[in-house]
């Protein structure tokens, strides 16, 4: 099941009529003797939400920094909004919105002043900035905190302000690097809602994440990055269909010995297409759940709990990279 | 070039906005402190110095015929400009680069590292002009500013601030923590503060040390400022000291744009 050669994004779907907003081929970033991004190819089309999924250090942020024209590529080709970041960095940056991994707001200033100052970086006239700032505060549900300093705001509010700020220049393309990392579940859902709204209004989103549920919820298409390369590409559904089985049987055991014995037995019994022993559970990937359950019932030490579920992106990631994302 | 200028201006606007929201602290540091020095050293100590030399004795001739208050006023003016500039170019740079990452927010917009660096330097100049003007006014009331050319001393003050800022910010942006900042203040800024012809003429320094005044931007600025507040300076001196300040700035700018770009845009 593990593919020998990485799939390539540009080969995935039919050619669109409109030129892509981002086009990358053999895109490479090296720092001295370390290769952060190793010859990746992908395209992002207008109006889609495109994701880079991968563990920390897979090369997602380096890719985003090249797209955002703050880091020059070492090799390969890159076009953003039809322009080459080499020589057009300023123009491109003026037309995109960037939500960085770590909030970089002016925390000693008010919410309002943060928007005002940021708008000025784009050389926008003050009355335009004020009008947009009012709208964006509504959008980010921060109108009531308008005159408050940023410092004491919650993590979710700061994130929403960072997103609002990134929209000041009405960007054609919005880059979000790990948009919900470090937020509690409630704040994450509120943020997702805001991102859905942007998507509905036709925005093009490019985001990185190491949360599979986030990738599954938000992305029309995504690529999985592992060790500086793209190892799979497609829609979440297509990736699951292509790389994972229909269902997964998750087993938990009282002891680690019982888990290891069971994993071995299930493997020998060919209980499923693949058996994966993780830290706390054994996963059996199967297209024939009845057969698998029969093998599970035959185990000498029965599992403490059994869960049958549909495959998710997490399984795709595990199948392809051999690791879970939080490892 | 127009884009560069407006970019620098955008960064200055941001600094001004931050200053507006927390001006009390900086104002106390950059204005009240030199005024206290002026009162303590210029008026208090100066009264003793002038009396001890009988006004026209050896001491007064060392000060070029000036009373001590008139001598120390321009020195304090540029010395406080240097301190303001150094302060603005150390911790705020670390905050922008690392603690708050606000510089990274700037370079994600049409601004780039040169604008961030340039804005910071210009802002140091603005701060020096603001606190310097207030300081000069107080000094004039106390009688430490004999010449009507005195407002030109602000130019020296701004030049000093910008030269110092370009060098200090270049140092700061290459650091990974503020550990070395206090050290730089103690072994760099304070010795310059004391020995650059601010409180006494550099001729008083040991002969072996005296030539080193030439590598102090503060000494050049102090000479220029003193020329303006007293009205006594040769045209050639104005030219040479001005060139020296410009030279410090050019070195700082050349080196700093590279370091800022490397830190923020790689």
XYZ file of C-alpha atoms in Angstrom:
593
model
C 0.000 0.000 0.000
C 2.927 2.321 0.605
C 3.652 3.974 -2.723
C 7.195 3.884 -3.946
C 7.102 7.198 -5.765
C 5.372 10.327 -4.530
C 2.209 11.382 -6.333
C 2.309 14.847 -7.876
C -0.417 17.424 -7.431
C -0.391 18.872 -10.899
C -1.049 15.453 -12.383
C -4.165 15.004 -10.263
C -7.031 16.787 -12.029
C -7.885 18.282 -15.406
C -6.391 21.499 -16.667
C -8.453 24.574 -15.647
C -9.337 27.294 -18.131
C -8.110 30.135 -15.933
C -4.402 30.301 -15.094
C -3.721 29.147 -11.549
C -3.184 31.687 -8.738
C -0.103 29.782 -7.670
C 2.032 27.599 -9.845
C 5.086 25.807 -8.478
C 7.326 23.304 -10.144
C 10.435 21.708 -8.657
C 10.208 24.381 -5.967
C 13.165 24.035 -3.631
C 14.420 25.778 -0.516
C 17.792 24.998 0.992
C 19.427 26.534 4.054
C 23.164 25.797 3.953
C 23.208 22.010 4.175
C 19.547 21.550 5.095
C 16.837 21.082 2.481
C 13.529 22.424 3.794
C 11.560 21.989 0.568
C 12.762 19.470 -1.964
C 11.448 20.012 -5.469
C 7.685 20.161 -4.991
C 5.029 20.736 -7.670
C 1.537 22.094 -7.073
C -1.079 24.501 -8.378
C -3.705 26.508 -6.567
C -6.776 27.682 -8.482
C -8.953 30.699 -7.872
C -11.681 30.136 -5.306
C -10.414 26.927 -3.787
C -9.178 26.111 -0.318
C -5.860 24.370 -0.689
C -4.056 22.702 2.182
C -0.560 21.620 3.079
C -0.820 18.828 5.599
C 2.189 17.492 7.434
C 4.044 17.134 10.694
C 6.211 19.906 12.124
C 9.321 20.341 10.025
C 7.820 18.792 6.892
C 8.451 21.977 4.912
C 4.990 23.570 5.043
C 6.004 26.885 6.564
C 9.018 27.243 4.295
C 6.713 26.749 1.325
C 4.304 29.357 2.683
C 7.121 31.835 3.192
C 8.188 31.429 -0.418
C 4.608 31.951 -1.623
C 4.337 34.987 0.662
C 7.505 36.454 -0.906
C 9.455 36.778 2.338
C 11.807 33.939 1.536
C 13.490 33.511 -1.813
C 13.428 30.100 -3.437
C 16.714 28.309 -3.964
C 15.637 26.509 -7.101
C 12.681 25.621 -9.301
C 9.830 27.794 -10.515
C 7.207 29.749 -8.650
C 4.490 32.078 -9.857
C 2.065 33.819 -7.540
C -0.840 35.731 -9.117
C 0.942 35.241 -12.427
C 4.097 37.005 -11.191
C 7.514 35.748 -10.214
C 8.283 36.562 -6.555
C 11.810 37.341 -7.718
C 11.486 40.946 -8.748
C 7.768 41.269 -7.975
C 7.748 40.560 -4.242
C 6.354 43.963 -3.327
C 3.534 43.762 -5.900
C 2.556 40.263 -4.839
C 2.667 41.066 -1.134
C 0.372 43.997 -1.796
C -2.266 41.633 -3.204
C -2.179 38.776 -0.701
C -3.166 38.431 2.951
C -0.908 36.620 5.380
C -1.907 35.018 8.668
C 1.343 33.870 10.266
C 1.816 30.880 12.490
C 2.467 33.052 15.527
C 0.384 36.163 16.083
C 2.523 39.235 15.479
C 0.146 41.977 16.486
C 1.220 45.212 18.131
C 0.069 44.048 21.542
C 0.483 47.392 23.309
C -1.855 49.059 20.831
C -5.611 48.812 20.597
C -7.482 46.481 18.277
C -8.472 49.472 16.158
C -4.956 50.902 15.915
C -3.622 47.542 14.815
C -5.953 47.555 11.832
C -5.222 51.201 11.087
C -1.463 50.797 11.089
C -1.566 47.629 9.046
C -3.749 49.291 6.427
C -1.161 52.038 6.126
C 1.525 49.464 5.311
C -0.452 48.969 2.092
C -0.515 52.712 1.493
C -4.311 52.765 1.708
C -5.982 56.139 2.341
C -7.167 56.605 5.899
C -10.894 56.862 5.114
C -10.756 53.582 3.175
C -8.924 51.988 6.078
C -11.514 53.180 8.597
C -14.410 51.886 6.526
C -12.801 48.501 6.022
C -11.692 48.257 9.645
C -15.297 48.691 10.817
C -16.445 45.920 8.475
C -13.621 43.612 9.468
C -14.276 44.116 13.173
C -17.851 42.951 12.522
C -16.551 39.991 10.574
C -14.095 39.046 13.323
C -16.719 39.653 16.051
C -14.463 42.137 17.769
C -16.485 45.345 17.449
C -17.012 45.523 21.199
C -13.282 45.214 21.834
C -12.403 47.929 19.323
C -10.775 50.275 21.817
C -9.204 47.610 24.012
C -5.528 46.865 24.006
C -4.609 43.624 22.266
C -2.455 42.214 25.038
C -5.219 40.954 27.355
C -7.398 39.486 24.574
C -7.871 35.705 24.428
C -5.915 33.582 21.980
C -8.978 33.135 19.776
C -9.635 36.877 19.631
C -6.028 37.633 18.745
C -6.197 35.074 15.974
C -9.407 36.581 14.616
C -7.824 40.018 14.717
C -4.796 38.676 12.855
C -7.124 37.309 10.182
C -9.114 40.549 10.017
C -5.854 42.453 9.626
C -4.775 40.183 6.777
C -7.975 41.152 4.935
C -7.355 44.915 5.079
C -5.979 45.022 1.524
C -8.866 42.905 0.087
C -6.418 40.127 -0.829
C -6.922 37.899 -3.844
C -5.173 35.107 -2.006
C -5.087 34.420 1.732
C -2.231 32.443 3.269
C -2.896 30.892 6.673
C -0.028 29.146 8.420
C -1.402 26.822 11.109
C -4.444 29.038 11.696
C -5.857 27.229 14.725
C -2.760 25.864 16.427
C -2.852 26.526 20.149
C -6.561 27.397 20.297
C -9.133 25.627 22.427
C -11.845 23.644 20.565
C -14.477 26.348 20.881
C -12.181 29.032 19.513
C -11.154 26.709 16.696
C -14.744 26.162 15.619
C -15.460 29.875 15.681
C -12.405 30.451 13.528
C -13.394 27.725 11.083
C -16.761 29.379 10.730
C -15.040 32.628 9.748
C -12.903 30.783 7.227
C -15.971 29.057 5.756
C -17.546 32.443 5.314
C -14.500 33.708 3.427
C -14.648 30.617 1.264
C -18.329 31.135 0.505
C -17.565 34.684 -0.527
C -15.126 33.319 -3.091
C -11.778 33.811 -1.373
C -8.853 31.607 -2.300
C -7.344 30.104 0.828
C -4.023 28.361 1.183
C -3.437 26.892 4.593
C -1.041 24.640 6.397
C -2.103 22.451 9.228
C -1.083 19.436 11.206
C -4.688 18.862 12.244
C -6.349 16.265 10.078
C -9.851 17.323 11.005
C -8.995 20.856 9.936
C -7.681 19.689 6.583
C -10.733 17.483 6.081
C -13.178 20.240 7.010
C -11.670 23.171 5.187
C -9.717 21.961 2.186
C -11.085 21.271 -1.274
C -7.734 19.870 -2.219
C -4.608 19.220 -0.273
C -1.135 17.831 -0.486
C 0.525 15.766 2.192
C 4.088 16.815 2.892
C 6.627 14.599 4.514
C 10.338 15.319 4.861
C 10.357 18.267 2.447
C 8.451 16.448 -0.311
C 4.866 16.069 -1.439
C 3.900 12.454 -0.948
C 0.219 12.579 -1.924
C -2.233 15.025 -3.459
C -5.961 15.263 -4.084
C -9.278 16.011 -2.402
C -9.689 14.588 1.101
C -12.220 12.051 -0.241
C -10.043 11.020 -3.167
C -7.036 10.586 -0.889
C -9.015 8.392 1.467
C -10.352 6.313 -1.408
C -6.948 5.953 -2.989
C -4.814 5.309 0.043
C -6.973 3.886 2.799
C -9.444 1.044 3.136
C -13.180 1.567 3.498
C -13.219 1.002 7.225
C -10.916 0.790 10.203
C -11.309 -1.399 13.259
C -9.694 0.238 16.289
C -8.810 -2.019 19.191
C -7.595 -1.070 22.647
C -5.986 -3.479 25.055
C -5.472 -3.538 28.798
C -1.725 -4.150 28.565
C 0.946 -3.479 26.002
C 1.829 -7.187 25.898
C -1.731 -8.036 24.969
C -1.615 -5.342 22.309
C 1.592 -6.693 20.781
C 0.331 -10.294 20.823
C -2.935 -9.251 19.207
C -1.188 -7.191 16.526
C 0.999 -10.168 15.645
C -1.910 -12.613 15.595
C -4.101 -10.338 13.460
C -1.241 -9.798 11.040
C -0.675 -13.579 10.680
C -4.396 -14.201 10.322
C -4.612 -11.598 7.547
C -7.437 -9.967 9.495
C -7.337 -6.909 7.218
C -5.430 -5.205 4.439
C -3.009 -3.835 6.982
C -2.439 -4.007 10.731
C -0.865 -1.065 12.483
C 0.243 -1.155 16.150
C 0.321 2.332 17.680
C 1.213 3.503 21.161
C -2.237 2.842 22.616
C -4.179 1.018 19.967
C -4.114 -1.495 17.154
C -5.666 -0.397 13.844
C -6.862 -2.934 11.336
C -7.525 -1.492 7.877
C -10.161 -3.512 6.118
C -12.580 -3.583 3.229
C -14.350 -6.569 4.784
C -15.322 -5.654 8.323
C -17.186 -8.897 9.021
C -14.089 -10.930 8.219
C -11.946 -8.684 10.413
C -14.391 -8.852 13.325
C -14.341 -12.648 13.075
C -10.568 -12.623 13.474
C -10.827 -10.186 16.386
C -13.307 -12.477 18.160
C -10.805 -15.313 17.802
C -8.088 -13.461 19.736
C -6.849 -15.211 22.882
C -6.860 -11.991 24.919
C -9.930 -10.021 23.858
C -9.546 -6.242 23.426
C -10.782 -3.869 26.131
C -12.706 -1.917 23.499
C -13.539 -2.174 19.802
C -14.473 0.694 17.504
C -15.403 0.356 13.849
C -15.181 3.612 11.906
C -14.750 4.977 8.412
C -11.254 5.816 7.242
C -10.114 9.400 7.678
C -7.238 11.488 6.439
C -5.356 10.461 9.543
C -5.316 6.919 8.197
C -4.125 8.146 4.827
C -1.296 9.981 6.522
C -0.375 6.901 8.541
C -0.512 4.649 5.491
C 1.745 6.895 3.459
C 4.271 8.098 6.002
C 4.126 5.201 8.455
C 3.707 7.653 11.315
C 0.954 9.508 13.106
C 0.983 13.270 12.799
C 1.556 13.985 16.469
C 4.666 11.800 16.663
C 12.889 55.390 -4.547
C 9.472 56.923 -3.933
C 8.270 53.527 -2.776
C 11.198 53.313 -0.364
C 10.444 56.725 1.047
C 6.763 56.068 1.596
C 7.589 52.652 3.068
C 9.928 54.233 5.602
C 7.229 56.760 6.394
C 4.703 53.983 7.085
C 7.059 52.454 9.631
C 7.596 55.862 11.255
C 3.811 56.271 11.509
C 3.619 53.010 13.378
C 6.362 54.041 15.802
C 4.598 57.339 16.380
C 1.335 55.517 17.100
C 3.034 53.328 19.687
C 4.733 56.378 21.179
C 1.390 58.178 21.420
C -0.123 55.338 23.400
C 2.763 55.038 25.840
C 4.495 58.391 25.733
C 4.745 59.025 29.464
C 7.610 56.615 30.158
C 9.793 57.610 27.184
C 9.205 61.308 27.762
C 10.374 61.072 31.344
C 13.488 59.175 30.296
C 14.441 61.274 27.314
C 13.589 64.738 28.601
C 13.468 64.848 32.383
C 16.743 62.953 32.781
C 18.923 65.335 30.748
C 17.208 68.313 32.368
C 18.169 66.903 35.746
C 21.718 66.453 34.523
C 21.639 70.020 33.306
C 20.451 71.314 36.665
C 22.883 69.151 38.630
C 25.974 69.435 36.503
C 25.480 72.600 34.504
C 24.137 74.801 37.245
C 25.304 73.067 40.439
C 28.688 71.672 39.476
C 29.182 74.418 36.914
C 28.814 77.110 39.558
C 31.671 75.501 41.461
C 33.863 75.021 38.369
C 33.399 78.604 37.237
C 34.050 79.998 40.740
C 37.153 77.858 41.249
C 38.799 79.206 38.131
C 37.826 82.739 38.768
C 35.887 82.942 35.510
C 38.930 83.826 33.423
C 41.528 81.438 34.858
C 42.992 78.248 33.418
C 39.696 76.314 33.703
C 37.748 78.747 31.583
C 40.351 78.752 28.851
C 40.170 74.922 28.758
C 36.474 75.315 28.090
C 37.231 77.701 25.226
C 36.209 80.703 27.276
C 32.761 79.283 28.061
C 31.071 79.077 31.409
C 30.440 75.465 32.353
C 26.684 75.554 31.790
C 27.179 76.734 28.208
C 29.833 74.096 27.702
C 27.814 71.172 29.014
C 24.433 72.064 27.484
C 25.253 70.978 23.894
C 27.097 67.942 25.266
C 24.053 66.841 27.215
C 21.824 67.551 24.232
C 23.633 65.141 21.917
C 24.423 62.635 24.666
C 20.742 62.260 25.436
C 20.036 61.956 21.708
C 22.503 59.086 21.615
C 20.880 57.398 24.578
C 17.393 57.765 23.146
C 18.632 56.332 19.835
C 20.405 53.415 21.504
C 17.335 52.628 23.592
C 15.068 52.760 20.540
C 17.421 50.489 18.618
C 17.947 47.691 21.132
C 14.905 46.283 22.918
C 12.331 47.408 20.367
C 14.389 45.649 17.678
C 14.395 42.419 19.666
C 10.645 42.814 20.187
C 10.124 43.316 16.464
C 12.302 40.429 15.469
C 11.534 37.912 18.174
C 9.378 38.809 21.172
C 6.378 40.211 19.309
C 7.493 39.446 15.754
C 5.968 42.702 14.543
C 8.765 43.143 11.987
C 7.653 39.884 10.423
C 4.150 41.313 10.114
C 5.598 44.303 8.268
C 7.632 42.350 5.734
C 4.538 40.290 4.861
C 3.072 43.513 3.406
C 4.560 45.612 0.590
C 7.160 46.825 3.085
C 10.518 45.091 3.197
C 13.440 44.879 5.594
C 14.972 48.155 4.372
C 11.789 50.027 5.247
C 11.722 48.496 8.709
C 15.347 49.456 9.282
C 15.017 52.906 7.707
C 11.827 53.676 9.628
C 13.495 52.758 12.866
C 16.449 55.063 12.166
C 14.264 57.995 11.124
C 12.119 57.493 14.199
C 15.223 57.678 16.398
C 15.947 61.008 14.724
C 12.412 62.226 15.361
C 12.634 61.246 19.013
C 15.966 63.061 19.340
C 14.502 66.185 17.741
C 11.461 66.170 20.024
C 13.269 65.696 23.315
C 16.157 67.867 22.143
C 13.905 70.843 21.346
C 12.322 70.709 24.793
C 15.727 70.355 26.394
C 17.184 73.308 24.496
C 14.282 75.463 25.568
C 14.881 74.685 29.242
C 18.628 75.199 28.806
C 17.999 78.575 27.161
C 15.856 79.666 30.089
C 18.649 78.620 32.466
C 21.119 80.649 30.409
C 23.120 77.821 28.836
C 22.499 78.765 25.186
C 24.308 82.001 24.274
C 23.966 81.880 20.449
C 20.879 82.435 18.253
C 22.247 79.644 16.023
C 21.328 77.186 18.770
C 18.365 75.540 16.949
C 20.917 74.174 14.453
C 22.253 72.054 17.301
C 19.136 69.936 16.842
C 20.494 68.911 13.447
C 23.627 67.594 15.121
C 21.432 65.852 17.630
C 19.315 64.200 14.926
C 22.423 63.224 12.950
C 23.942 61.682 16.039
C 20.749 59.750 16.789
C 20.481 58.394 13.253
C 24.138 57.351 13.053
C 23.977 55.641 16.440
C 20.644 54.038 15.630
C 21.901 52.566 12.357
C 24.867 50.942 14.108
C 23.116 49.821 17.283
C 20.067 48.390 15.487
C 22.396 46.471 13.188
C 24.030 44.967 16.221
C 20.691 44.240 17.904
C 19.003 42.507 14.982
C 21.809 39.951 14.803
C 21.323 38.902 18.432
C 19.124 36.060 19.615
C 18.393 37.520 23.056
C 18.749 40.805 24.926
C 21.512 39.419 27.150
C 24.218 41.486 25.490
C 22.191 44.707 25.413
C 22.919 45.763 28.982
C 26.595 45.009 28.329
C 26.585 47.212 25.225
C 25.004 50.017 27.246
C 27.643 49.688 29.983
C 30.798 49.239 27.957
C 29.725 51.068 24.814
C 27.174 53.788 25.364
C 28.101 54.991 28.865
C 31.841 55.451 28.107
C 30.888 57.382 24.979
C 28.479 59.391 27.091
C 31.224 60.338 29.529
C 34.306 60.737 27.347
C 33.163 62.298 24.069
C 33.655 65.930 24.923
C 30.265 66.076 26.598
C 31.179 66.972 30.203
C 34.772 68.091 29.631
C 36.891 68.797 26.545
C 38.578 65.748 25.032
C 41.891 67.614 25.438
C 41.610 66.657 29.108
C 41.888 62.978 28.190
C 45.332 61.308 28.370
C 47.201 62.071 25.130
C 47.198 58.406 24.126
C 43.408 58.201 24.401
C 42.457 61.532 22.891
C 42.632 60.498 19.203
C 40.011 57.812 19.899
C 37.424 60.556 20.247
C 37.384 60.575 16.450
C 35.675 57.172 16.414
C 32.918 58.409 18.698
C 29.912 59.696 16.748
C 28.982 61.528 19.911
C 32.178 63.622 19.888
C 31.544 64.818 16.329
C 27.946 65.635 17.198
C 28.983 67.379 20.422
C 31.445 69.591 18.562
C 28.800 70.505 15.990
C 26.158 71.168 18.623
C 28.535 73.270 20.687
C 29.408 75.246 17.592
C 25.723 76.001 17.119
C 24.800 76.840 20.715
C 27.867 79.050 21.214
C 28.170 80.412 17.663
C 31.872 79.561 17.513
C 32.924 76.969 14.948
C 34.976 76.952 11.733
C 33.317 76.019 8.433
C 35.898 73.291 7.877
C 35.106 71.791 11.280
C 31.411 71.769 10.444
C 32.196 69.977 7.218
C 34.501 67.357 8.732
C 32.314 66.555 11.716
C 29.252 66.344 9.489
C 31.071 64.028 7.101
C 32.104 61.841 10.017
C 28.501 61.493 11.170
C 27.371 60.709 7.628
C 30.187 58.151 7.428
C 28.984 56.351 10.562
C 25.484 56.337 9.163
C 26.568 54.977 5.762
C 28.468 52.121 7.395
C 25.482 51.344 9.612
C 23.048 51.481 6.704
C 25.182 49.329 4.412
C 25.753 46.671 7.044
C 22.293 46.920 8.620
C 20.226 46.509 5.460
C 22.045 43.231 4.881
C 21.499 41.995 8.391
C 17.864 43.073 8.546
C 17.186 41.385 5.214
C 18.916 38.226 6.339
C 16.967 38.101 9.599
C 13.546 38.979 8.226
C 13.508 37.773 4.637
C 15.193 34.403 4.231
